[in-house]
Amino acid sequence: MNQTIDTILNHRSIRKFKPEPLKQEHLALILDAARSSSTSSYLMAYTMIGVTDPEKKSALASISNQSYIKDNGHFVLFCGDYHRHMLKADEKEKETLAYNVQSTEYFMIATVDATIAAQNMTLAAESLGIGACYIGSIKRDLDLVNDLFQLPEHVVPLFGLALGYPDEQQEIKPKLPKEAVYFENTYKDDEAHMAALDQFDQTIETYYRTRSTNQREDSWTKQMIKTLHNRRNDRLTPFVKEKKFNNR
Ligand SMILES: Cc1cc2nc3c(=O)[nH]c(=O)nc-3n(C[C@H](O)[C@H](O)[C@H](O)COP(=O)(O)O)c2cc1C
């Protein structure tokens, strides 16, 4: 065990923050951590937008009923971004670049790059005693997010990260065991896979029944069947295409 592993294994999302902004030195460090991430083909196809304006935070919070989008020490919006890659191209080059970055491959690269940067930021933050919670619910109104931050073509908002000094103690949420997520050389057969899931369901049932807040009766597999029953946002596909991503 070392401090890095300890930070990773102690992760839990924090949703209640002290009402103070992140210290400037902490913000600088977590931005450096994000910028240091691996990136496909050196593209660095992402942008982070820090949100400090209380009106913009309130507008973001209005998208979903999550007060911690507004009440935090800092909020960072992560976007996939090829806008900067075209800035210095001539008109003819721009046309080719604009065509190529609309591929699924470049969309995946931007999404992965942004996610790696966000996770580096999260771990750096947690190592400094800062709590974090990813915010995917901004996807419920990407048009509003787009307008709020005046995002140009080839820039697509992906998710947010609420950060701040924790004002709550959260238990660690159990995760799928190694047997359910790590296979060697070939995909696991369904019987062995299901045995691992049964074992995890028992762990999760106990966790939901005994945790300190919001106790409930549920298992992981029941919860996932419910989650995947929900239709997702139909506006997402056309929005992404209008932003000139994932069109071919
Ligand atoms: C991409 C992404 C989007 C998420 N969106 C939200 C969100 O909108 N609101 C929220 O409260 N938590 C959100 N979460 C946090 C998850 O609910 C949380 O990571 C998960 O339940 C596991 O709990 P833990 O982070 O405490 O281990 C999101 C996490 C990820 C990775």
PDB file of C-alpha atoms and ligand atoms in Angstrom:
ATOM      1  CA  MET A   1       0.000   0.000   0.000  1.00  0.00           C
ATOM      2  CA  ASN A   2       1.149   3.546  -0.688  1.00  0.00           C
ATOM      3  CA  GLN A   3      -0.569   6.925  -0.527  1.00  0.00           C
ATOM      4  CA  THR A   4      -1.698   6.863  -4.158  1.00  0.00           C
ATOM      5  CA  ILE A   5      -3.375   3.463  -3.809  1.00  0.00           C
ATOM      6  CA  ASP A   6      -4.821   4.537  -0.474  1.00  0.00           C
ATOM      7  CA  THR A   7      -6.414   7.616  -2.105  1.00  0.00           C
ATOM      8  CA  ILE A   8      -7.848   5.512  -4.933  1.00  0.00           C
ATOM      9  CA  LEU A   9      -9.262   2.824  -2.624  1.00  0.00           C
ATOM     10  CA  ASN A  10     -10.839   5.432  -0.339  1.00  0.00           C
ATOM     11  CA  HIS A  11     -12.849   7.084  -3.087  1.00  0.00           C
ATOM     12  CA  ARG A  12     -16.438   8.028  -2.377  1.00  0.00           C
ATOM     13  CA  SER A  13     -18.506  10.756  -4.095  1.00  0.00           C
ATOM     14  CA  ILE A  14     -19.106  13.832  -1.947  1.00  0.00           C
ATOM     15  CA  ARG A  15     -22.345  15.784  -2.383  1.00  0.00           C
ATOM     16  CA  LYS A  16     -22.248  18.248   0.531  1.00  0.00           C
ATOM     17  CA  PHE A  17     -19.485  20.837   0.593  1.00  0.00           C
ATOM     18  CA  LYS A  18     -18.359  23.580   2.991  1.00  0.00           C
ATOM     19  CA  PRO A  19     -19.353  27.016   1.662  1.00  0.00           C
ATOM     20  CA  GLU A  20     -15.833  28.090   0.726  1.00  0.00           C
ATOM     21  CA  PRO A  21     -14.128  28.214  -2.660  1.00  0.00           C
ATOM     22  CA  LEU A  22     -11.188  25.939  -3.433  1.00  0.00           C
ATOM     23  CA  LYS A  23      -7.878  27.473  -2.395  1.00  0.00           C
ATOM     24  CA  GLN A  24      -6.108  28.866  -5.456  1.00  0.00           C
ATOM     25  CA  GLU A  25      -3.085  26.624  -4.857  1.00  0.00           C
ATOM     26  CA  HIS A  26      -5.350  23.577  -4.731  1.00  0.00           C
ATOM     27  CA  LEU A  27      -7.104  24.596  -7.945  1.00  0.00           C
ATOM     28  CA  ALA A  28      -3.734  25.078  -9.674  1.00  0.00           C
ATOM     29  CA  LEU A  29      -2.564  21.616  -8.574  1.00  0.00           C
ATOM     30  CA  ILE A  30      -5.670  19.747  -9.694  1.00  0.00           C
ATOM     31  CA  LEU A  31      -5.617  21.541 -13.060  1.00  0.00           C
ATOM     32  CA  ASP A  32      -1.987  20.483 -13.478  1.00  0.00           C
ATOM     33  CA  ALA A  33      -2.982  16.905 -12.630  1.00  0.00           C
ATOM     34  CA  ALA A  34      -5.731  16.971 -15.258  1.00  0.00           C
ATOM     35  CA  ARG A  35      -3.412  18.471 -17.884  1.00  0.00           C
ATOM     36  CA  SER A  36      -0.784  15.785 -17.227  1.00  0.00           C
ATOM     37  CA  SER A  37      -3.040  12.977 -18.431  1.00  0.00           C
ATOM     38  CA  SER A  38      -2.323  10.534 -21.231  1.00  0.00           C
ATOM     39  CA  THR A  39      -4.028  11.537 -24.446  1.00  0.00           C
ATOM     40  CA  SER A  40      -4.685   9.768 -27.731  1.00  0.00           C
ATOM     41  CA  SER A  41      -2.292  10.884 -30.540  1.00  0.00           C
ATOM     42  CA  TYR A  42      -1.296  13.878 -28.366  1.00  0.00           C
ATOM     43  CA  LEU A  43      -4.632  15.447 -29.341  1.00  0.00           C
ATOM     44  CA  MET A  44      -5.682  16.628 -25.861  1.00  0.00           C
ATOM     45  CA  ALA A  45      -9.173  16.798 -27.308  1.00  0.00           C
ATOM     46  CA  TYR A  46     -10.883  18.257 -24.259  1.00  0.00           C
ATOM     47  CA  THR A  47     -11.542  21.553 -22.505  1.00  0.00           C
ATOM     48  CA  MET A  48     -12.363  22.292 -18.879  1.00  0.00           C
ATOM     49  CA  ILE A  49     -14.561  25.269 -18.031  1.00  0.00           C
ATOM     50  CA  GLY A  50     -14.461  26.374 -14.398  1.00  0.00           C
ATOM     51  CA  VAL A  51     -17.775  27.786 -13.237  1.00  0.00           C
ATOM     52  CA  THR A  52     -17.635  30.371 -10.450  1.00  0.00           C
ATOM     53  CA  ASP A  53     -20.447  32.704 -11.562  1.00  0.00           C
ATOM     54  CA  PRO A  54     -23.342  32.014  -9.121  1.00  0.00           C
ATOM     55  CA  GLU A  55     -25.939  32.727 -11.834  1.00  0.00           C
ATOM     56  CA  LYS A  56     -24.392  30.185 -14.184  1.00  0.00           C
ATOM     57  CA  LYS A  57     -24.154  27.681 -11.344  1.00  0.00           C
ATOM     58  CA  SER A  58     -27.847  28.225 -10.543  1.00  0.00           C
ATOM     59  CA  ALA A  59     -28.728  27.760 -14.201  1.00  0.00           C
ATOM     60  CA  LEU A  60     -26.808  24.466 -14.245  1.00  0.00           C
ATOM     61  CA  ALA A  61     -28.457  23.380 -10.998  1.00  0.00           C
ATOM     62  CA  SER A  62     -31.873  24.112 -12.514  1.00  0.00           C
ATOM     63  CA  ILE A  63     -31.300  21.253 -14.969  1.00  0.00           C
ATOM     64  CA  SER A  64     -31.550  18.661 -12.222  1.00  0.00           C
ATOM     65  CA  ASN A  65     -32.557  18.658  -8.616  1.00  0.00           C
ATOM     66  CA  GLN A  66     -29.014  18.475  -7.216  1.00  0.00           C
ATOM     67  CA  SER A  67     -28.085  21.401  -4.955  1.00  0.00           C
ATOM     68  CA  TYR A  68     -24.404  20.430  -4.956  1.00  0.00           C
ATOM     69  CA  ILE A  69     -24.139  21.594  -8.576  1.00  0.00           C
ATOM     70  CA  LYS A  70     -24.527  25.096  -7.140  1.00  0.00           C
ATOM     71  CA  ASP A  71     -23.325  24.728  -3.547  1.00  0.00           C
ATOM     72  CA  ASN A  72     -19.697  23.683  -3.878  1.00  0.00           C
ATOM     73  CA  GLY A  73     -16.161  25.058  -3.820  1.00  0.00           C
ATOM     74  CA  HIS A  74     -15.740  24.864  -7.589  1.00  0.00           C
ATOM     75  CA  PHE A  75     -17.484  23.358 -10.579  1.00  0.00           C
ATOM     76  CA  VAL A  76     -15.721  22.181 -13.710  1.00  0.00           C
ATOM     77  CA  LEU A  77     -17.484  21.384 -16.972  1.00  0.00           C
ATOM     78  CA  PHE A  78     -15.626  18.855 -19.129  1.00  0.00           C
ATOM     79  CA  CYS A  79     -16.082  19.065 -22.905  1.00  0.00           C
ATOM     80  CA  GLY A  80     -14.817  17.108 -25.893  1.00  0.00           C
ATOM     81  CA  ASP A  81     -13.074  19.678 -28.072  1.00  0.00           C
ATOM     82  CA  TYR A  82     -11.594  19.885 -31.593  1.00  0.00           C
ATOM     83  CA  HIS A  83     -12.175  23.622 -31.967  1.00  0.00           C
ATOM     84  CA  ARG A  84      -8.594  24.550 -31.088  1.00  0.00           C
ATOM     85  CA  HIS A  85      -7.178  22.009 -33.511  1.00  0.00           C
ATOM     86  CA  MET A  86      -8.692  23.936 -36.400  1.00  0.00           C
ATOM     87  CA  LEU A  87      -7.809  27.445 -35.308  1.00  0.00           C
ATOM     88  CA  LYS A  88      -4.538  27.628 -37.207  1.00  0.00           C
ATOM     89  CA  ALA A  89      -5.544  25.535 -40.221  1.00  0.00           C
ATOM     90  CA  ASP A  90      -6.170  27.290 -43.565  1.00  0.00           C
ATOM     91  CA  GLU A  91      -9.648  27.152 -45.151  1.00  0.00           C
ATOM     92  CA  LYS A  92      -8.945  24.028 -47.193  1.00  0.00           C
ATOM     93  CA  GLU A  93      -7.366  22.198 -44.256  1.00  0.00           C
ATOM     94  CA  LYS A  94     -10.258  23.266 -42.049  1.00  0.00           C
ATOM     95  CA  GLU A  95     -12.702  21.619 -44.402  1.00  0.00           C
ATOM     96  CA  THR A  96     -10.834  18.291 -44.269  1.00  0.00           C
ATOM     97  CA  LEU A  97     -10.360  18.447 -40.504  1.00  0.00           C
ATOM     98  CA  ALA A  98     -14.022  19.309 -39.954  1.00  0.00           C
ATOM     99  CA  TYR A  99     -15.007  16.283 -42.046  1.00  0.00           C
ATOM    100  CA  ASN A 100     -12.646  13.889 -40.286  1.00  0.00           C
ATOM    101  CA  VAL A 101     -13.382  14.868 -36.688  1.00  0.00           C
ATOM    102  CA  GLN A 102     -17.025  13.932 -37.253  1.00  0.00           C
ATOM    103  CA  SER A 103     -16.097  10.241 -37.137  1.00  0.00           C
ATOM    104  CA  THR A 104     -17.103   7.986 -34.265  1.00  0.00           C
ATOM    105  CA  GLU A 105     -13.406   7.358 -33.682  1.00  0.00           C
ATOM    106  CA  TYR A 106     -12.648  11.043 -32.990  1.00  0.00           C
ATOM    107  CA  PHE A 107     -15.769  11.325 -30.830  1.00  0.00           C
ATOM    108  CA  MET A 108     -14.557   8.386 -28.739  1.00  0.00           C
ATOM    109  CA  ILE A 109     -11.084   9.907 -28.477  1.00  0.00           C
ATOM    110  CA  ALA A 110     -12.467  13.229 -27.197  1.00  0.00           C
ATOM    111  CA  THR A 111     -14.707  11.455 -24.692  1.00  0.00           C
ATOM    112  CA  VAL A 112     -11.901   9.265 -23.406  1.00  0.00           C
ATOM    113  CA  ASP A 113      -9.412  12.164 -23.221  1.00  0.00           C
ATOM    114  CA  ALA A 114     -11.858  14.285 -21.211  1.00  0.00           C
ATOM    115  CA  THR A 115     -12.637  11.390 -18.888  1.00  0.00           C
ATOM    116  CA  ILE A 116      -8.992  10.575 -18.175  1.00  0.00           C
ATOM    117  CA  ALA A 117      -8.307  14.241 -17.408  1.00  0.00           C
ATOM    118  CA  ALA A 118     -11.334  14.385 -15.097  1.00  0.00           C
ATOM    119  CA  GLN A 119     -10.319  11.266 -13.221  1.00  0.00           C
ATOM    120  CA  ASN A 120      -6.770  12.594 -12.762  1.00  0.00           C
ATOM    121  CA  MET A 121      -8.330  15.787 -11.417  1.00  0.00           C
ATOM    122  CA  THR A 122     -10.584  13.790  -9.093  1.00  0.00           C
ATOM    123  CA  LEU A 123      -7.762  11.717  -7.648  1.00  0.00           C
ATOM    124  CA  ALA A 124      -5.511  14.747  -7.213  1.00  0.00           C
ATOM    125  CA  ALA A 125      -8.382  16.553  -5.487  1.00  0.00           C
ATOM    126  CA  GLU A 126      -9.091  13.624  -3.178  1.00  0.00           C
ATOM    127  CA  SER A 127      -5.390  13.382  -2.284  1.00  0.00           C
ATOM    128  CA  LEU A 128      -5.636  17.012  -1.102  1.00  0.00           C
ATOM    129  CA  GLY A 129      -8.728  16.371   1.046  1.00  0.00           C
ATOM    130  CA  ILE A 130     -11.111  17.827  -1.545  1.00  0.00           C
ATOM    131  CA  GLY A 131     -14.348  15.946  -2.251  1.00  0.00           C
ATOM    132  CA  ALA A 132     -15.690  15.430  -5.758  1.00  0.00           C
ATOM    133  CA  CYS A 133     -18.829  14.282  -7.517  1.00  0.00           C
ATOM    134  CA  TYR A 134     -19.171  13.743 -11.259  1.00  0.00           C
ATOM    135  CA  ILE A 135     -22.312  15.344 -12.672  1.00  0.00           C
ATOM    136  CA  GLY A 136     -23.753  13.572 -15.676  1.00  0.00           C
ATOM    137  CA  SER A 137     -27.203  15.053 -15.204  1.00  0.00           C
ATOM    138  CA  ILE A 138     -26.206  18.151 -17.197  1.00  0.00           C
ATOM    139  CA  LYS A 139     -26.939  15.898 -20.197  1.00  0.00           C
ATOM    140  CA  ARG A 140     -30.632  16.483 -19.502  1.00  0.00           C
ATOM    141  CA  ASP A 141     -30.349  19.925 -21.133  1.00  0.00           C
ATOM    142  CA  LEU A 142     -27.246  20.194 -23.264  1.00  0.00           C
ATOM    143  CA  ASP A 143     -28.746  23.044 -25.268  1.00  0.00           C
ATOM    144  CA  LEU A 144     -28.851  25.152 -22.117  1.00  0.00           C
ATOM    145  CA  VAL A 145     -25.261  24.189 -21.230  1.00  0.00           C
ATOM    146  CA  ASN A 146     -24.170  24.977 -24.770  1.00  0.00           C
ATOM    147  CA  ASP A 147     -25.748  28.440 -24.683  1.00  0.00           C
ATOM    148  CA  LEU A 148     -24.611  29.194 -21.146  1.00  0.00           C
ATOM    149  CA  PHE A 149     -20.942  28.729 -22.039  1.00  0.00           C
ATOM    150  CA  GLN A 150     -21.184  29.763 -25.708  1.00  0.00           C
ATOM    151  CA  LEU A 151     -19.589  26.571 -26.937  1.00  0.00           C
ATOM    152  CA  PRO A 152     -18.517  26.706 -30.591  1.00  0.00           C
ATOM    153  CA  GLU A 153     -18.883  23.912 -33.152  1.00  0.00           C
ATOM    154  CA  HIS A 154     -16.712  20.871 -32.447  1.00  0.00           C
ATOM    155  CA  VAL A 155     -17.083  21.390 -28.687  1.00  0.00           C
ATOM    156  CA  VAL A 156     -19.516  19.115 -26.887  1.00  0.00           C
ATOM    157  CA  PRO A 157     -20.237  19.226 -23.135  1.00  0.00           C
ATOM    158  CA  LEU A 158     -19.836  15.769 -21.566  1.00  0.00           C
ATOM    159  CA  PHE A 159     -20.162  15.977 -17.783  1.00  0.00           C
ATOM    160  CA  GLY A 160     -19.371  18.195 -14.812  1.00  0.00           C
ATOM    161  CA  LEU A 161     -17.315  17.749 -11.677  1.00  0.00           C
ATOM    162  CA  ALA A 162     -18.501  19.356  -8.431  1.00  0.00           C
ATOM    163  CA  LEU A 163     -15.585  19.931  -6.064  1.00  0.00           C
ATOM    164  CA  GLY A 164     -15.165  21.294  -2.572  1.00  0.00           C
ATOM    165  CA  TYR A 165     -14.107  20.705   0.992  1.00  0.00           C
ATOM    166  CA  PRO A 166     -16.356  17.892   2.314  1.00  0.00           C
ATOM    167  CA  ASP A 167     -19.130  18.708   4.757  1.00  0.00           C
ATOM    168  CA  GLU A 168     -20.320  15.116   5.097  1.00  0.00           C
ATOM    169  CA  GLN A 169     -18.878  11.722   5.929  1.00  0.00           C
ATOM    170  CA  GLN A 170     -19.798   9.165   3.301  1.00  0.00           C
ATOM    171  CA  GLU A 171     -19.259   5.447   3.477  1.00  0.00           C
ATOM    172  CA  ILE A 172     -17.343   3.805   0.654  1.00  0.00           C
ATOM    173  CA  LYS A 173     -19.775   2.252  -1.836  1.00  0.00           C
ATOM    174  CA  PRO A 174     -18.890  -1.398  -2.580  1.00  0.00           C
ATOM    175  CA  LYS A 175     -17.869  -2.052  -6.182  1.00  0.00           C
ATOM    176  CA  LEU A 176     -18.148  -5.166  -8.345  1.00  0.00           C
ATOM    177  CA  PRO A 177     -15.642  -7.834  -7.251  1.00  0.00           C
ATOM    178  CA  LYS A 178     -12.646  -8.695  -9.392  1.00  0.00           C
ATOM    179  CA  GLU A 179     -14.380 -11.920 -10.515  1.00  0.00           C
ATOM    180  CA  ALA A 180     -17.112  -9.873 -12.201  1.00  0.00           C
ATOM    181  CA  VAL A 181     -14.997  -7.292 -13.997  1.00  0.00           C
ATOM    182  CA  TYR A 182     -11.625  -8.895 -14.702  1.00  0.00           C
ATOM    183  CA  PHE A 183     -11.377 -11.916 -17.004  1.00  0.00           C
ATOM    184  CA  GLU A 184      -8.249 -13.500 -18.381  1.00  0.00           C
ATOM    185  CA  ASN A 185      -7.765 -14.373 -22.034  1.00  0.00           C
ATOM    186  CA  THR A 186     -11.462 -14.813 -22.791  1.00  0.00           C
ATOM    187  CA  TYR A 187     -14.849 -13.513 -21.679  1.00  0.00           C
ATOM    188  CA  LYS A 188     -16.257 -15.332 -18.641  1.00  0.00           C
ATOM    189  CA  ASP A 189     -19.034 -17.906 -19.146  1.00  0.00           C
ATOM    190  CA  ASP A 190     -22.471 -16.791 -17.940  1.00  0.00           C
ATOM    191  CA  GLU A 191     -22.701 -19.273 -15.081  1.00  0.00           C
ATOM    192  CA  ALA A 192     -19.457 -18.156 -13.440  1.00  0.00           C
ATOM    193  CA  HIS A 193     -20.363 -14.533 -14.222  1.00  0.00           C
ATOM    194  CA  MET A 194     -23.745 -14.898 -12.518  1.00  0.00           C
ATOM    195  CA  ALA A 195     -22.182 -16.525  -9.465  1.00  0.00           C
ATOM    196  CA  ALA A 196     -19.997 -13.440  -9.051  1.00  0.00           C
ATOM    197  CA  LEU A 197     -23.069 -11.205  -9.435  1.00  0.00           C
ATOM    198  CA  ASP A 198     -25.024 -13.208  -6.822  1.00  0.00           C
ATOM    199  CA  GLN A 199     -22.185 -12.736  -4.404  1.00  0.00           C
ATOM    200  CA  PHE A 200     -22.110  -8.994  -5.119  1.00  0.00           C
ATOM    201  CA  ASP A 201     -25.895  -8.702  -4.726  1.00  0.00           C
ATOM    202  CA  GLN A 202     -25.566 -10.054  -1.191  1.00  0.00           C
ATOM    203  CA  THR A 203     -22.867  -7.481  -0.417  1.00  0.00           C
ATOM    204  CA  ILE A 204     -24.970  -4.663  -1.848  1.00  0.00           C
ATOM    205  CA  GLU A 205     -28.185  -5.748  -0.111  1.00  0.00           C
ATOM    206  CA  THR A 206     -26.351  -5.524   3.214  1.00  0.00           C
ATOM    207  CA  TYR A 207     -24.788  -2.199   2.239  1.00  0.00           C
ATOM    208  CA  TYR A 208     -28.149  -0.604   1.329  1.00  0.00           C
ATOM    209  CA  ARG A 209     -29.823  -2.032   4.442  1.00  0.00           C
ATOM    210  CA  THR A 210     -27.163  -0.878   6.906  1.00  0.00           C
ATOM    211  CA  ARG A 211     -25.638   2.326   5.512  1.00  0.00           C
ATOM    212  CA  SER A 212     -26.010   5.431   7.663  1.00  0.00           C
ATOM    213  CA  THR A 213     -28.391   7.354   5.347  1.00  0.00           C
ATOM    214  CA  ASN A 214     -31.054   6.519   2.738  1.00  0.00           C
ATOM    215  CA  GLN A 215     -31.332   2.851   3.737  1.00  0.00           C
ATOM    216  CA  ARG A 216     -33.354   0.735   1.323  1.00  0.00           C
ATOM    217  CA  GLU A 217     -34.013  -2.811   0.151  1.00  0.00           C
ATOM    218  CA  ASP A 218     -32.302  -3.296  -3.185  1.00  0.00           C
ATOM    219  CA  SER A 219     -29.696  -5.361  -4.973  1.00  0.00           C
ATOM    220  CA  TRP A 220     -27.266  -4.247  -7.657  1.00  0.00           C
ATOM    221  CA  THR A 221     -28.777  -6.397 -10.404  1.00  0.00           C
ATOM    222  CA  LYS A 222     -32.345  -5.212  -9.596  1.00  0.00           C
ATOM    223  CA  GLN A 223     -31.142  -1.602  -9.576  1.00  0.00           C
ATOM    224  CA  MET A 224     -29.395  -1.989 -12.949  1.00  0.00           C
ATOM    225  CA  ILE A 225     -32.419  -3.589 -14.604  1.00  0.00           C
ATOM    226  CA  LYS A 226     -34.467  -0.596 -13.386  1.00  0.00           C
ATOM    227  CA  THR A 227     -31.820   1.889 -14.539  1.00  0.00           C
ATOM    228  CA  LEU A 228     -31.505   0.379 -17.998  1.00  0.00           C
ATOM    229  CA  HIS A 229     -35.287   0.311 -18.320  1.00  0.00           C
ATOM    230  CA  ASN A 230     -35.299   4.086 -18.355  1.00  0.00           C
ATOM    231  CA  ARG A 231     -35.306   5.596 -21.792  1.00  0.00           C
ATOM    232  CA  ARG A 232     -32.453   8.030 -22.102  1.00  0.00           C
ATOM    233  CA  ASN A 233     -32.557  11.545 -23.451  1.00  0.00           C
ATOM    234  CA  ASP A 234     -33.681  11.495 -27.093  1.00  0.00           C
ATOM    235  CA  ARG A 235     -32.206  14.949 -27.682  1.00  0.00           C
ATOM    236  CA  LEU A 236     -28.645  13.700 -27.106  1.00  0.00           C
ATOM    237  CA  THR A 237     -28.017  12.081 -30.487  1.00  0.00           C
ATOM    238  CA  PRO A 238     -29.180  15.056 -32.590  1.00  0.00           C
ATOM    239  CA  PHE A 239     -27.377  17.474 -30.237  1.00  0.00           C
ATOM    240  CA  VAL A 240     -24.051  15.654 -30.637  1.00  0.00           C
ATOM    241  CA  LYS A 241     -24.509  15.558 -34.415  1.00  0.00           C
ATOM    242  CA  GLU A 242     -25.373  19.264 -34.568  1.00  0.00           C
ATOM    243  CA  LYS A 243     -22.133  19.989 -32.714  1.00  0.00           C
ATOM    244  CA  LYS A 244     -20.394  18.182 -35.604  1.00  0.00           C
ATOM    245  CA  PHE A 245     -19.481  15.038 -33.686  1.00  0.00           C
ATOM    246  CA  ASN A 246     -20.154  11.364 -34.441  1.00  0.00           C
ATOM    247  CA  ASN A 247     -21.787  11.904 -37.826  1.00  0.00           C
ATOM    248  CA  ARG A 248     -20.103   9.077 -39.685  1.00  0.00           C
TER     249      ARG A 248
HETATM  250  C1  LIG B   1     -19.997  10.044 -15.614  1.00  0.00           C
HETATM  251  C2  LIG B   1     -20.626  10.099 -14.232  1.00  0.00           C
HETATM  252  C3  LIG B   1     -21.761  10.853 -14.036  1.00  0.00           C
HETATM  253  C4  LIG B   1     -22.323  10.952 -12.756  1.00  0.00           C
HETATM  254  N1  LIG B   1     -23.400  11.777 -12.568  1.00  0.00           N
HETATM  255  C5  LIG B   1     -23.876  11.977 -11.330  1.00  0.00           C
HETATM  256  C6  LIG B   1     -24.900  12.931 -11.100  1.00  0.00           C
HETATM  257  O1  LIG B   1     -25.401  13.580 -12.009  1.00  0.00           O
HETATM  258  N2  LIG B   1     -25.317  13.119  -9.828  1.00  0.00           N
HETATM  259  C7  LIG B   1     -24.792  12.433  -8.777  1.00  0.00           C
HETATM  260  O2  LIG B   1     -25.215  12.660  -7.652  1.00  0.00           O
HETATM  261  N3  LIG B   1     -23.803  11.523  -8.951  1.00  0.00           N
HETATM  262  C8  LIG B   1     -23.326  11.293 -10.199  1.00  0.00           C
HETATM  263  N4  LIG B   1     -22.295  10.402 -10.397  1.00  0.00           N
HETATM  264  C9  LIG B   1     -21.697   9.707  -9.256  1.00  0.00           C
HETATM  265  C10 LIG B   1     -22.131   8.241  -9.187  1.00  0.00           C
HETATM  266  O3  LIG B   1     -23.460   8.174  -8.739  1.00  0.00           O
HETATM  267  C11 LIG B   1     -21.171   7.509  -8.202  1.00  0.00           C
HETATM  268  O4  LIG B   1     -19.851   7.584  -8.704  1.00  0.00           O
HETATM  269  C12 LIG B   1     -21.574   6.037  -8.064  1.00  0.00           C
HETATM  270  O5  LIG B   1     -22.830   5.902  -7.467  1.00  0.00           O
HETATM  271  C13 LIG B   1     -20.553   5.295  -7.190  1.00  0.00           C
HETATM  272  O6  LIG B   1     -20.426   5.929  -5.935  1.00  0.00           O
HETATM  273  P1  LIG B   1     -19.032   6.481  -5.416  1.00  0.00           P
HETATM  274  O7  LIG B   1     -18.518   7.486  -6.417  1.00  0.00           O
HETATM  275  O8  LIG B   1     -19.319   7.115  -4.078  1.00  0.00           O
HETATM  276  O9  LIG B   1     -18.106   5.315  -5.306  1.00  0.00           O
HETATM  277  C14 LIG B   1     -21.749  10.252 -11.673  1.00  0.00           C
HETATM  278  C15 LIG B   1     -20.599   9.477 -11.892  1.00  0.00           C
HETATM  279  C16 LIG B   1     -20.044   9.391 -13.149  1.00  0.00           C
HETATM  280  C17 LIG B   1     -18.787   8.570 -13.348  1.00  0.00           C
END
